[in-house]
PDB file of C-alpha atoms in Angstrom:
ATOM      1  CA  MET A  13      -4.425  61.407 -24.230  1.00 42.00           C
ATOM      2  CA  LYS A  14      -5.058  63.289 -21.018  1.00 38.00           C
ATOM      3  CA  ARG A  15      -4.556  61.446 -17.730  1.00 38.00           C
ATOM      4  CA  LYS A  16      -8.267  61.554 -16.812  1.00 41.00           C
ATOM      5  CA  LYS A  17      -9.301  60.130 -20.179  1.00 41.00           C
ATOM      6  CA  PHE A  18      -6.546  57.518 -19.998  1.00 34.00           C
ATOM      7  CA  LEU A  19      -7.667  56.287 -16.568  1.00 34.00           C
ATOM      8  CA  LYS A  20     -11.259  56.142 -17.743  1.00 39.00           C
ATOM      9  CA  SER A  21     -10.235  54.206 -20.830  1.00 40.00           C
ATOM     10  CA  ALA A  22      -8.018  51.848 -18.823  1.00 38.00           C
ATOM     11  CA  GLY A  23     -10.786  51.255 -16.311  1.00 41.00           C
ATOM     12  CA  LEU A  24     -13.288  50.427 -19.035  1.00 36.00           C
ATOM     13  CA  GLY A  25     -10.700  48.115 -20.620  1.00 40.00           C
ATOM     14  CA  ALA A  26     -10.142  46.228 -17.366  1.00 37.00           C
ATOM     15  CA  LEU A  27     -13.890  46.006 -16.795  1.00 33.00           C
ATOM     16  CA  SER A  28     -14.372  44.719 -20.336  1.00 37.00           C
ATOM     17  CA  LEU A  29     -11.630  42.101 -19.849  1.00 35.00           C
ATOM     18  CA  SER A  30     -13.189  41.007 -16.569  1.00 37.00           C
ATOM     19  CA  PHE A  31     -16.593  40.731 -18.245  1.00 37.00           C
ATOM     20  CA  MET A  32     -15.090  38.688 -21.070  1.00 38.00           C
ATOM     21  CA  LYS A  33     -13.570  36.265 -18.561  1.00 39.00           C
ATOM     22  CA  LEU A  34     -16.863  35.875 -16.717  1.00 40.00           C
ATOM     23  CA  SER A  35     -18.693  35.457 -20.000  1.00 42.00           C
ATOM     24  CA  SER A  36     -16.174  32.851 -21.139  1.00 41.00           C
ATOM     25  CA  PHE A  37     -16.575  30.914 -17.904  1.00 43.00           C
ATOM     26  CA  SER A  38     -20.368  31.124 -18.149  1.00 43.00           C
ATOM     27  CA  THR A  39     -20.199  29.698 -21.677  1.00 42.00           C
ATOM     28  CA  LEU A  40     -17.959  26.873 -20.452  1.00 44.00           C
ATOM     29  CA  SER A  41     -20.285  26.073 -17.564  1.00 42.00           C
ATOM     30  CA  ASN A  42     -23.344  26.094 -19.814  1.00 43.00           C
ATOM     31  CA  ASN A  43     -21.675  23.856 -22.383  1.00 44.00           C
ATOM     32  CA  LEU A  44     -21.035  21.249 -19.678  1.00 45.00           C
ATOM     33  CA  LYS A  45     -24.522  19.867 -19.641  1.00 49.00           C
ATOM     34  CA  THR A  46     -26.041  18.948 -16.322  1.00 49.00           C
ATOM     35  CA  SER A  47     -26.121  15.165 -16.221  1.00 59.00           C
ATOM     36  CA  ASN A  48     -27.338  12.433 -13.966  1.00 84.00           C
ATOM     37  CA  LYS A  49     -25.209  12.538 -10.842  1.00 94.00           C
ATOM     38  CA  MET A  50     -22.020  10.549 -11.256  1.00 98.00           C
ATOM     39  CA  PRO A  51     -21.014   7.928  -8.682  1.00 98.00           C
ATOM     40  CA  LEU A  52     -18.231   8.662  -6.248  1.00 98.00           C
ATOM     41  CA  MET A  53     -15.364   6.495  -5.025  1.00 98.00           C
ATOM     42  CA  PHE A  54     -12.648   6.064  -2.474  1.00 99.00           C
ATOM     43  CA  VAL A  55     -10.133   3.540  -3.772  1.00 98.00           C
ATOM     44  CA  GLY A  56      -7.518   1.755  -1.698  1.00 98.00           C
ATOM     45  CA  HIS A  57      -4.688   1.755  -4.239  1.00 98.00           C
ATOM     46  CA  GLY A  58      -1.940  -0.075  -2.314  1.00 98.00           C
ATOM     47  CA  THR A  59       1.290  -0.953  -4.098  1.00 97.00           C
ATOM     48  CA  PRO A  60       1.709   0.363  -7.679  1.00 97.00           C
ATOM     49  CA  MET A  61       2.242  -3.257  -8.777  1.00 98.00           C
ATOM     50  CA  ASN A  62      -1.546  -3.590  -8.616  1.00 98.00           C
ATOM     51  CA  ALA A  63      -1.584  -1.722 -11.926  1.00 98.00           C
ATOM     52  CA  ILE A  64      -0.039  -4.653 -13.805  1.00 98.00           C
ATOM     53  CA  VAL A  65      -0.498  -7.767 -11.639  1.00 97.00           C
ATOM     54  CA  GLN A  66      -3.683  -9.712 -12.331  1.00 97.00           C
ATOM     55  CA  ASN A  67      -4.707  -9.987  -8.676  1.00 97.00           C
ATOM     56  CA  ASP A  68      -8.167  -9.576  -7.142  1.00 98.00           C
ATOM     57  CA  PHE A  69      -7.737  -5.816  -6.689  1.00 98.00           C
ATOM     58  CA  HIS A  70      -6.763  -5.303 -10.324  1.00 98.00           C
ATOM     59  CA  LYS A  71      -9.629  -7.499 -11.560  1.00 98.00           C
ATOM     60  CA  LYS A  72     -12.183  -5.600  -9.487  1.00 98.00           C
ATOM     61  CA  TRP A  73     -10.978  -2.291 -10.943  1.00 98.00           C
ATOM     62  CA  GLN A  74     -11.371  -3.783 -14.415  1.00 98.00           C
ATOM     63  CA  SER A  75     -14.898  -4.928 -13.576  1.00 98.00           C
ATOM     64  CA  LEU A  76     -15.893  -1.525 -12.223  1.00 97.00           C
ATOM     65  CA  GLY A  77     -14.651   0.222 -15.354  1.00 97.00           C
ATOM     66  CA  SER A  78     -17.076  -1.799 -17.463  1.00 95.00           C
ATOM     67  CA  GLN A  79     -20.006  -1.132 -15.094  1.00 96.00           C
ATOM     68  CA  LEU A  80     -19.683   2.579 -14.312  1.00 97.00           C
ATOM     69  CA  PRO A  81     -21.377   5.223 -16.462  1.00 96.00           C
ATOM     70  CA  GLU A  82     -18.796   6.902 -18.661  1.00 96.00           C
ATOM     71  CA  PRO A  83     -17.707  10.209 -17.117  1.00 98.00           C
ATOM     72  CA  GLN A  84     -16.949  13.425 -18.989  1.00 97.00           C
ATOM     73  CA  ALA A  85     -13.850  13.720 -16.810  1.00 98.00           C
ATOM     74  CA  ILE A  86     -12.229  12.098 -13.786  1.00 98.00           C
ATOM     75  CA  LEU A  87     -10.983  14.098 -10.803  1.00 99.00           C
ATOM     76  CA  VAL A  88      -8.598  12.238  -8.500  1.00 99.00           C
ATOM     77  CA  ILE A  89      -7.461  13.348  -5.050  1.00 99.00           C
ATOM     78  CA  SER A  90      -4.364  11.210  -4.537  1.00 98.00           C
ATOM     79  CA  ALA A  91      -2.358  10.621  -1.374  1.00 98.00           C
ATOM     80  CA  HIS A  92       0.754  11.152  -3.488  1.00 98.00           C
ATOM     81  CA  TRP A  93       0.243  14.801  -4.410  1.00 98.00           C
ATOM     82  CA  LEU A  94       0.898  16.780  -1.257  1.00 98.00           C
ATOM     83  CA  THR A  95       1.375  20.530  -1.317  1.00 98.00           C
ATOM     84  CA  ASN A  96       2.471  23.001   1.339  1.00 98.00           C
ATOM     85  CA  LYS A  97       0.120  25.916   2.131  1.00 97.00           C
ATOM     86  CA  LEU A  98      -1.395  25.704  -1.346  1.00 97.00           C
ATOM     87  CA  THR A  99      -4.183  23.781  -3.032  1.00 98.00           C
ATOM     88  CA  LYS A 100      -3.531  23.099  -6.709  1.00 98.00           C
ATOM     89  CA  VAL A 101      -5.367  21.556  -9.625  1.00 98.00           C
ATOM     90  CA  THR A 102      -3.661  20.166 -12.719  1.00 98.00           C
ATOM     91  CA  ALA A 103      -4.717  22.286 -15.690  1.00 98.00           C
ATOM     92  CA  MET A 104      -2.548  21.026 -18.540  1.00 98.00           C
ATOM     93  CA  SER A 105      -4.015  19.404 -21.641  1.00 98.00           C
ATOM     94  CA  THR A 106      -1.552  16.467 -21.662  1.00 98.00           C
ATOM     95  CA  PRO A 107      -0.515  15.385 -18.144  1.00 98.00           C
ATOM     96  CA  LYS A 108       2.574  13.228 -17.854  1.00 98.00           C
ATOM     97  CA  THR A 109       2.663   9.812 -16.183  1.00 98.00           C
ATOM     98  CA  ILE A 110       4.666  10.114 -12.958  1.00 98.00           C
ATOM     99  CA  HIS A 111       6.642   7.119 -11.655  1.00 98.00           C
ATOM    100  CA  ASP A 112       6.878   8.327  -8.065  1.00 96.00           C
ATOM    101  CA  PHE A 113       8.322   5.187  -6.481  1.00 96.00           C
ATOM    102  CA  GLY A 114      11.457   3.085  -6.357  1.00 94.00           C
ATOM    103  CA  GLY A 115      12.585  -0.510  -5.986  1.00 94.00           C
ATOM    104  CA  PHE A 116      10.040  -2.040  -8.378  1.00 96.00           C
ATOM    105  CA  PRO A 117      10.567  -4.049 -11.591  1.00 97.00           C
ATOM    106  CA  GLN A 118      11.492  -2.106 -14.719  1.00 97.00           C
ATOM    107  CA  GLU A 119       8.208  -3.166 -16.318  1.00 97.00           C
ATOM    108  CA  LEU A 120       6.369  -0.895 -13.893  1.00 98.00           C
ATOM    109  CA  PHE A 121       8.497   2.110 -14.861  1.00 98.00           C
ATOM    110  CA  LYS A 122       7.632   1.507 -18.517  1.00 98.00           C
ATOM    111  CA  GLN A 123       3.931   1.931 -17.872  1.00 98.00           C
ATOM    112  CA  GLN A 124       2.260   5.010 -19.321  1.00 98.00           C
ATOM    113  CA  TYR A 125      -1.255   6.349 -18.955  1.00 98.00           C
ATOM    114  CA  PRO A 126      -1.641   8.911 -21.772  1.00 98.00           C
ATOM    115  CA  ALA A 127      -5.080  10.226 -20.826  1.00 98.00           C
ATOM    116  CA  PRO A 128      -5.765  13.840 -21.803  1.00 98.00           C
ATOM    117  CA  GLY A 129      -6.092  16.479 -19.117  1.00 98.00           C
ATOM    118  CA  SER A 130      -9.024  18.842 -18.758  1.00 98.00           C
ATOM    119  CA  PRO A 131      -8.153  22.535 -18.498  1.00 98.00           C
ATOM    120  CA  GLU A 132     -11.882  23.312 -18.748  1.00 98.00           C
ATOM    121  CA  MET A 133     -12.827  21.119 -15.796  1.00 98.00           C
ATOM    122  CA  ALA A 134      -9.866  22.466 -13.859  1.00 98.00           C
ATOM    123  CA  LYS A 135     -11.251  25.994 -14.272  1.00 98.00           C
ATOM    124  CA  LEU A 136     -14.717  24.797 -13.284  1.00 97.00           C
ATOM    125  CA  THR A 137     -13.239  23.194 -10.158  1.00 98.00           C
ATOM    126  CA  VAL A 138     -11.433  26.409  -9.245  1.00 98.00           C
ATOM    127  CA  ASN A 139     -14.768  28.227  -9.524  1.00 97.00           C
ATOM    128  CA  GLU A 140     -16.629  25.712  -7.324  1.00 96.00           C
ATOM    129  CA  ILE A 141     -14.192  26.021  -4.404  1.00 97.00           C
ATOM    130  CA  HIS A 142     -14.659  29.075  -2.182  1.00 96.00           C
ATOM    131  CA  SER A 143     -13.032  28.034   1.107  1.00 95.00           C
ATOM    132  CA  THR A 144      -9.524  28.439  -0.294  1.00 97.00           C
ATOM    133  CA  VAL A 145      -7.754  29.730  -3.374  1.00 97.00           C
ATOM    134  CA  VAL A 146      -7.024  26.934  -5.857  1.00 98.00           C
ATOM    135  CA  HIS A 147      -4.031  27.469  -8.128  1.00 98.00           C
ATOM    136  CA  GLU A 148      -3.803  26.003 -11.613  1.00 98.00           C
ATOM    137  CA  ASP A 149      -0.740  23.771 -11.976  1.00 98.00           C
ATOM    138  CA  MET A 150       1.158  22.933 -15.164  1.00 98.00           C
ATOM    139  CA  GLU A 151       3.945  20.803 -13.669  1.00 98.00           C
ATOM    140  CA  TRP A 152       2.542  17.758 -11.845  1.00 98.00           C
ATOM    141  CA  GLY A 153       0.707  15.174 -13.954  1.00 98.00           C
ATOM    142  CA  LEU A 154      -0.775  11.798 -12.942  1.00 98.00           C
ATOM    143  CA  ASP A 155       0.958  10.066 -10.026  1.00 98.00           C
ATOM    144  CA  HIS A 156       0.661   6.366  -9.267  1.00 98.00           C
ATOM    145  CA  GLY A 157      -2.231   6.935  -6.866  1.00 98.00           C
ATOM    146  CA  THR A 158      -4.139   7.910  -9.999  1.00 98.00           C
ATOM    147  CA  TRP A 159      -2.850   5.956 -12.987  1.00 98.00           C
ATOM    148  CA  SER A 160      -2.280   2.623 -11.218  1.00 98.00           C
ATOM    149  CA  VAL A 161      -6.039   2.487 -10.574  1.00 98.00           C
ATOM    150  CA  LEU A 162      -7.272   4.053 -13.817  1.00 98.00           C
ATOM    151  CA  LYS A 163      -5.100   1.923 -16.089  1.00 98.00           C
ATOM    152  CA  PRO A 164      -7.051  -1.268 -15.252  1.00 98.00           C
ATOM    153  CA  MET A 165     -10.336   0.620 -14.825  1.00 98.00           C
ATOM    154  CA  PHE A 166     -10.278   2.664 -18.037  1.00 98.00           C
ATOM    155  CA  PRO A 167      -7.459   1.089 -20.105  1.00 98.00           C
ATOM    156  CA  GLU A 168      -8.119   3.091 -23.285  1.00 98.00           C
ATOM    157  CA  ALA A 169      -7.082   6.286 -21.445  1.00 98.00           C
ATOM    158  CA  LYS A 170      -9.543   8.392 -23.455  1.00 98.00           C
ATOM    159  CA  ILE A 171     -11.390  10.065 -20.571  1.00 98.00           C
ATOM    160  CA  PRO A 172      -9.836  13.385 -19.441  1.00 98.00           C
ATOM    161  CA  VAL A 173      -8.158  13.080 -16.032  1.00 98.00           C
ATOM    162  CA  TYR A 174      -7.030  15.795 -13.643  1.00 99.00           C
ATOM    163  CA  GLN A 175      -5.883  15.924 -10.014  1.00 99.00           C
ATOM    164  CA  LEU A 176      -6.503  18.108  -6.982  1.00 99.00           C
ATOM    165  CA  SER A 177      -3.630  18.385  -4.517  1.00 98.00           C
ATOM    166  CA  ILE A 178      -3.796  17.901  -0.750  1.00 98.00           C
ATOM    167  CA  ASP A 179      -2.527  20.821   1.318  1.00 98.00           C
ATOM    168  CA  ILE A 180      -0.831  18.854   4.081  1.00 98.00           C
ATOM    169  CA  THR A 181      -0.650  21.897   6.372  1.00 98.00           C
ATOM    170  CA  LYS A 182      -4.433  22.150   6.738  1.00 98.00           C
ATOM    171  CA  PRO A 183      -6.506  20.548   9.536  1.00 98.00           C
ATOM    172  CA  ILE A 184      -8.426  17.356   8.728  1.00 98.00           C
ATOM    173  CA  GLU A 185     -11.803  19.115   8.706  1.00 98.00           C
ATOM    174  CA  PHE A 186     -10.578  21.414   5.928  1.00 98.00           C
ATOM    175  CA  HIS A 187     -10.311  18.426   3.555  1.00 98.00           C
ATOM    176  CA  TYR A 188     -13.758  17.122   4.481  1.00 98.00           C
ATOM    177  CA  LYS A 189     -15.355  20.536   3.872  1.00 98.00           C
ATOM    178  CA  LEU A 190     -13.481  20.899   0.595  1.00 98.00           C
ATOM    179  CA  GLY A 191     -15.005  17.594  -0.471  1.00 98.00           C
ATOM    180  CA  LYS A 192     -18.454  19.118   0.067  1.00 98.00           C
ATOM    181  CA  GLU A 193     -17.593  21.903  -2.352  1.00 98.00           C
ATOM    182  CA  LEU A 194     -16.788  19.323  -5.034  1.00 98.00           C
ATOM    183  CA  ARG A 195     -20.302  17.845  -4.979  1.00 97.00           C
ATOM    184  CA  ALA A 196     -21.582  20.042  -7.809  1.00 97.00           C
ATOM    185  CA  LEU A 197     -19.007  18.544 -10.189  1.00 98.00           C
ATOM    186  CA  ARG A 198     -20.773  15.199  -9.979  1.00 98.00           C
ATOM    187  CA  ARG A 199     -23.715  16.731 -11.874  1.00 97.00           C
ATOM    188  CA  LYS A 200     -21.317  17.976 -14.542  1.00 97.00           C
ATOM    189  CA  GLY A 201     -20.249  14.444 -15.451  1.00 97.00           C
ATOM    190  CA  VAL A 202     -17.187  14.295 -13.205  1.00 98.00           C
ATOM    191  CA  LEU A 203     -16.262  11.026 -11.505  1.00 98.00           C
ATOM    192  CA  ILE A 204     -14.511  11.967  -8.245  1.00 98.00           C
ATOM    193  CA  ILE A 205     -12.069   9.445  -6.794  1.00 99.00           C
ATOM    194  CA  GLY A 206     -10.215   9.704  -3.499  1.00 98.00           C
ATOM    195  CA  SER A 207      -7.169   7.436  -3.745  1.00 98.00           C
ATOM    196  CA  GLY A 208      -5.346   6.339  -0.591  1.00 98.00           C
ATOM    197  CA  ASN A 209      -5.703   3.569   2.014  1.00 98.00           C
ATOM    198  CA  ILE A 210      -7.704   3.259   5.234  1.00 98.00           C
ATOM    199  CA  VAL A 211      -4.718   1.505   6.850  1.00 98.00           C
ATOM    200  CA  HIS A 212      -1.219   2.273   5.576  1.00 98.00           C
ATOM    201  CA  ASN A 213       1.936   1.477   7.553  1.00 98.00           C
ATOM    202  CA  LEU A 214       4.897   0.825   5.268  1.00 97.00           C
ATOM    203  CA  SER A 215       7.214  -0.025   8.170  1.00 97.00           C
ATOM    204  CA  LYS A 216       5.090  -3.075   9.029  1.00 97.00           C
ATOM    205  CA  LEU A 217       4.703  -4.590   5.548  1.00 96.00           C
ATOM    206  CA  GLU A 218       5.441  -8.288   5.295  1.00 95.00           C
ATOM    207  CA  TYR A 219       4.800 -10.676   2.417  1.00 92.00           C
ATOM    208  CA  GLY A 220       2.333 -13.414   3.305  1.00 91.00           C
ATOM    209  CA  LYS A 221       1.528 -11.726   6.603  1.00 93.00           C
ATOM    210  CA  ARG A 222      -2.038 -11.960   7.885  1.00 97.00           C
ATOM    211  CA  PRO A 223      -3.464  -8.570   8.847  1.00 98.00           C
ATOM    212  CA  TYR A 224      -2.262  -7.218  12.174  1.00 98.00           C
ATOM    213  CA  ASP A 225      -4.922  -7.046  14.884  1.00 98.00           C
ATOM    214  CA  TRP A 226      -4.515  -3.278  15.141  1.00 98.00           C
ATOM    215  CA  ALA A 227      -4.948  -2.952  11.373  1.00 98.00           C
ATOM    216  CA  ILE A 228      -8.194  -4.921  11.489  1.00 98.00           C
ATOM    217  CA  ASP A 229      -9.423  -2.886  14.475  1.00 98.00           C
ATOM    218  CA  PHE A 230      -8.739   0.491  12.840  1.00 98.00           C
ATOM    219  CA  ASP A 231     -10.280  -0.596   9.535  1.00 98.00           C
ATOM    220  CA  GLU A 232     -13.390  -1.874  11.303  1.00 98.00           C
ATOM    221  CA  LYS A 233     -13.829   1.279  13.378  1.00 98.00           C
ATOM    222  CA  ILE A 234     -13.631   3.497  10.286  1.00 98.00           C
ATOM    223  CA  LYS A 235     -16.146   1.209   8.546  1.00 98.00           C
ATOM    224  CA  GLN A 236     -18.526   1.443  11.523  1.00 98.00           C
ATOM    225  CA  PHE A 237     -18.310   5.236  11.506  1.00 98.00           C
ATOM    226  CA  ILE A 238     -19.107   5.283   7.784  1.00 98.00           C
ATOM    227  CA  ASP A 239     -21.963   2.778   8.147  1.00 98.00           C
ATOM    228  CA  ASN A 240     -23.475   5.016  10.829  1.00 97.00           C
ATOM    229  CA  ARG A 241     -22.971   8.127   8.671  1.00 98.00           C
ATOM    230  CA  ASP A 242     -20.831   9.420  11.527  1.00 98.00           C
ATOM    231  CA  PHE A 243     -18.378  11.185   9.261  1.00 98.00           C
ATOM    232  CA  GLU A 244     -17.381  13.538  12.066  1.00 98.00           C
ATOM    233  CA  SER A 245     -15.777  10.604  13.892  1.00 98.00           C
ATOM    234  CA  VAL A 246     -13.823   9.718  10.743  1.00 98.00           C
ATOM    235  CA  VAL A 247     -12.584  13.322  10.586  1.00 98.00           C
ATOM    236  CA  ASN A 248     -11.563  12.977  14.255  1.00 98.00           C
ATOM    237  CA  PHE A 249      -9.689   9.716  13.680  1.00 98.00           C
ATOM    238  CA  HIS A 250      -6.878  10.967  15.904  1.00 97.00           C
ATOM    239  CA  GLU A 251      -9.141  10.268  18.865  1.00 98.00           C
ATOM    240  CA  LEU A 252      -8.503   6.552  18.299  1.00 98.00           C
ATOM    241  CA  GLY A 253      -5.108   7.211  19.909  1.00 98.00           C
ATOM    242  CA  ASN A 254      -2.447   4.524  19.591  1.00 98.00           C
ATOM    243  CA  LEU A 255      -4.564   2.649  17.057  1.00 98.00           C
ATOM    244  CA  THR A 256      -4.241   5.642  14.723  1.00 98.00           C
ATOM    245  CA  LYS A 257      -0.460   5.831  15.235  1.00 98.00           C
ATOM    246  CA  LEU A 258      -0.108   2.193  14.232  1.00 98.00           C
ATOM    247  CA  ALA A 259      -2.466   2.446  11.244  1.00 98.00           C
ATOM    248  CA  HIS A 260      -1.031   5.760   9.999  1.00 98.00           C
ATOM    249  CA  PRO A 261       2.447   6.836  11.134  1.00 98.00           C
ATOM    250  CA  THR A 262       1.790   9.625   8.638  1.00 97.00           C
ATOM    251  CA  TYR A 263      -1.814  10.179   7.619  1.00 97.00           C
ATOM    252  CA  GLU A 264      -1.662  11.362   4.002  1.00 98.00           C
ATOM    253  CA  HIS A 265      -3.193   8.081   2.798  1.00 98.00           C
ATOM    254  CA  LEU A 266      -6.308   8.663   4.893  1.00 98.00           C
ATOM    255  CA  LEU A 267      -6.885  12.250   3.727  1.00 98.00           C
ATOM    256  CA  PRO A 268      -8.378  11.330   0.304  1.00 98.00           C
ATOM    257  CA  LEU A 269     -11.168   9.542   2.197  1.00 98.00           C
ATOM    258  CA  MET A 270     -12.193  12.915   3.693  1.00 98.00           C
ATOM    259  CA  TYR A 271     -12.839  14.295   0.208  1.00 98.00           C
ATOM    260  CA  THR A 272     -14.968  11.294  -0.731  1.00 98.00           C
ATOM    261  CA  LEU A 273     -17.015  11.480   2.467  1.00 98.00           C
ATOM    262  CA  GLY A 274     -17.475  15.213   2.020  1.00 98.00           C
ATOM    263  CA  ALA A 275     -18.849  14.723  -1.490  1.00 98.00           C
ATOM    264  CA  ILE A 276     -21.484  12.190  -0.361  1.00 98.00           C
ATOM    265  CA  GLU A 277     -25.049  13.503  -0.374  1.00 96.00           C
ATOM    266  CA  ASP A 278     -27.879  12.445   1.946  1.00 93.00           C
ATOM    267  CA  LYS A 279     -29.449   9.031   1.418  1.00 91.00           C
ATOM    268  CA  GLU A 280     -26.841   7.819  -1.048  1.00 97.00           C
ATOM    269  CA  SER A 281     -25.863   4.172  -0.805  1.00 97.00           C
ATOM    270  CA  ILE A 282     -22.330   3.150   0.138  1.00 98.00           C
ATOM    271  CA  GLU A 283     -20.968  -0.192  -1.034  1.00 98.00           C
ATOM    272  CA  TYR A 284     -17.593  -1.674  -0.176  1.00 98.00           C
ATOM    273  CA  PHE A 285     -15.276  -3.496  -2.520  1.00 98.00           C
ATOM    274  CA  ASN A 286     -11.755  -4.934  -2.229  1.00 98.00           C
ATOM    275  CA  ASP A 287     -12.425  -5.083   1.518  1.00 97.00           C
ATOM    276  CA  SER A 288      -9.320  -7.084   2.413  1.00 97.00           C
ATOM    277  CA  PHE A 289      -5.689  -6.479   3.377  1.00 98.00           C
ATOM    278  CA  ASP A 290      -2.401  -6.619   1.533  1.00 97.00           C
ATOM    279  CA  LEU A 291       1.041  -7.248   3.069  1.00 97.00           C
ATOM    280  CA  GLY A 292      -0.438  -7.266   6.563  1.00 98.00           C
ATOM    281  CA  ALA A 293      -0.579  -3.493   7.017  1.00 98.00           C
ATOM    282  CA  ILE A 294      -2.437  -2.064   4.017  1.00 98.00           C
ATOM    283  CA  SER A 295      -6.234  -1.991   3.985  1.00 98.00           C
ATOM    284  CA  MET A 296      -7.523  -2.113   0.426  1.00 98.00           C
ATOM    285  CA  ARG A 297     -11.087  -1.375   1.547  1.00 98.00           C
ATOM    286  CA  SER A 298     -12.749   0.839  -1.044  1.00 98.00           C
ATOM    287  CA  LEU A 299     -16.079   2.661  -1.308  1.00 98.00           C
ATOM    288  CA  LEU A 300     -18.510   3.087  -4.184  1.00 98.00           C
ATOM    289  CA  VAL A 301     -21.201   5.704  -3.613  1.00 98.00           C
ATOM    290  CA  ASN A 302     -24.389   5.823  -5.688  1.00 95.00           C
ATOM    291  CA  SER A 303     -27.696   7.687  -5.531  1.00 86.00           C
TER     292      SER A 303
END
C-alpha cells in the first residue's frame, strides 16, 4: 500500500474508532434513564468502629438506608483517598474492602463489604467533569470512609459503589467547583456521599470527654454558614484562624463537605443528623439534602 493511501486508511480507522467510542458512551448514557433527582449527603464517619458498634450513629445510618430511595449506584468522596496532582475514579467491577487503619479489634479487620463496582458510572463521571482530567483507577477499592458507613446503611451490599479521589494539592475552591460538576449524576440515579468530619483532631481524642469549646465553636460556625447558604465562607474556612487549626490540624476530613455543598442545587432542603460529638474532638454532624 502506498504511503498516501496508508495514511488515509489509518486516519479513517482512527476516526472510526473515535466514533465508536463516542457512540458507545452515548448508548451508555441513554441506557441510564433520567430519574427523579437522588438525595445528597455529607456523612461524619468518625471511627471505623461505628461500622460494627450499635451506637446512635450506626443506628441512624441503618434508619436512613431503609428510608432513602434505592440508587442505581453510590459515589463516595472519602477523606481517606487522597491523591497527589491527580483526580481518580475507581473503575473496577469488584472493588476490594480496604482496612486502612490500625490498633482496632480483629473483628473490625474481618469486616468485608463486597458491593460491586460500576465501571459504567465511572466512565459517566469522567465525562461529566471538565475542570480536570479524571483517571480511571483499578487499584484502590472501598476505604473505611466508605464501607464503614455503607455497611449499616445498605447491608446487603448489592448497590454498585465507586469512589472519587481527592487531589490534596488543589485549592479548596477546586473541590467545591468539582462538586458542582457532579450534580448531573444525581439525575442518573447516583447517590453522592461526601464522607469526612466537620471537626477532626485525632491528637485531642479522649474517651468520655465532653466536646472542646473550640470544637463546638467551629462546628457551629460551619453550620451557620450552611444555614445561610453562605458556602463561600465554608470554602474559606481558613479565615477562622486558630479555630481552624484546632478543628483541623490537617483538613482532608473537611474536603468531602466541599463536594456535597457544590452538588446542592437552589432551594433544596438541608437536614442535619447525628449532630453530636464523639471522643471530644470529632463532630459527627451530617447533612441530608433533598429537593
